[in-house]
mmCIF file of C-alpha atoms in Angstrom:
data_model
loop_
_atom_site.group_PDB
_atom_site.id
_atom_site.type_symbol
_atom_site.label_atom_id
_atom_site.label_comp_id
_atom_site.label_asym_id
_atom_site.label_seq_id
_atom_site.Cartn_x
_atom_site.Cartn_y
_atom_site.Cartn_z
ATOM 1 C CA MET A 1 34.051 55.148 -87.128
ATOM 2 C CA PRO A 2 36.511 56.912 -89.272
ATOM 3 C CA LEU A 3 38.384 55.072 -92.004
ATOM 4 C CA LEU A 4 42.067 54.667 -91.536
ATOM 5 C CA ASN A 5 44.801 56.014 -93.857
ATOM 6 C CA ASN A 6 46.694 53.705 -95.896
ATOM 7 C CA THR A 7 49.880 54.897 -94.328
ATOM 8 C CA THR A 8 48.553 54.191 -90.857
ATOM 9 C CA ILE A 9 47.515 50.660 -91.814
ATOM 10 C CA ALA A 10 51.035 50.100 -93.429
ATOM 11 C CA LYS A 11 52.635 51.412 -90.061
ATOM 12 C CA GLN A 12 50.582 49.106 -87.993
ATOM 13 C CA LEU A 13 51.192 46.080 -89.967
ATOM 14 C CA SER A 14 55.085 46.850 -89.971
ATOM 15 C CA THR A 15 54.991 47.272 -86.235
ATOM 16 C CA VAL A 16 53.177 43.650 -86.082
ATOM 17 C CA LYS A 17 55.747 42.001 -88.257
ATOM 18 C CA THR A 18 58.598 43.677 -86.212
ATOM 19 C CA PHE A 19 56.878 42.211 -82.950
ATOM 20 C CA LEU A 20 56.411 38.730 -84.462
ATOM 21 C CA SER A 21 60.201 38.737 -85.427
ATOM 22 C CA TYR A 22 61.218 39.615 -81.759
ATOM 23 C CA ALA A 23 58.937 36.887 -80.542
ATOM 24 C CA ARG A 24 60.465 34.390 -82.791
ATOM 25 C CA LYS A 25 63.972 35.375 -81.543
ATOM 26 C CA GLU A 26 62.748 35.030 -78.062
ATOM 27 C CA GLY A 27 61.661 31.275 -78.654
ATOM 28 C CA VAL A 28 57.815 31.814 -79.167
ATOM 29 C CA THR A 29 56.581 29.438 -81.676
ATOM 30 C CA VAL A 30 55.204 31.743 -84.612
ATOM 31 C CA SER A 31 54.339 30.737 -88.096
ATOM 32 C CA ASP A 32 56.640 32.095 -90.916
ATOM 33 C CA LYS A 33 53.731 32.981 -93.203
ATOM 34 C CA TYR A 34 53.840 36.602 -91.877
ATOM 35 C CA LYS A 35 57.136 37.109 -93.833
ATOM 36 C CA ASP A 36 55.267 36.405 -97.072
ATOM 37 C CA PHE A 37 52.968 39.404 -96.537
ATOM 38 C CA LYS A 38 54.457 42.444 -98.120
ATOM 39 C CA ILE A 39 53.431 46.130 -97.584
ATOM 40 C CA LYS A 40 53.198 48.195 -100.699
ATOM 41 C CA LYS A 41 53.311 51.962 -100.075
ATOM 42 C CA LYS A 42 51.702 53.761 -103.069
ATOM 43 C CA GLU A 43 51.463 57.053 -101.425
ATOM 44 C CA THR A 44 54.110 59.729 -100.969
ATOM 45 C CA LEU A 45 53.711 62.064 -97.912
ATOM 46 C CA GLU A 46 53.482 65.701 -98.318
ATOM 47 C CA VAL A 47 55.390 67.484 -95.502
ATOM 48 C CA ILE A 48 53.639 70.545 -94.059
ATOM 49 C CA ALA A 49 55.614 72.751 -91.853
ATOM 50 C CA SER A 50 54.547 75.701 -89.700
ATOM 51 C CA ASN A 51 56.413 78.865 -89.706
ATOM 52 C CA GLN A 52 54.941 80.242 -86.509
#
């Protein structure tokens, strides 16, 4: 099983936090503890474009 890139993991965690916020707005009981979890992005992405 290949390892996931830190950027991939950060995006997935951000998506989960967005979903949990939406669920709370819709009346689903969700613990507030997910808000305490911060995602730190250390990497800067290099953009590679093709001139083909």
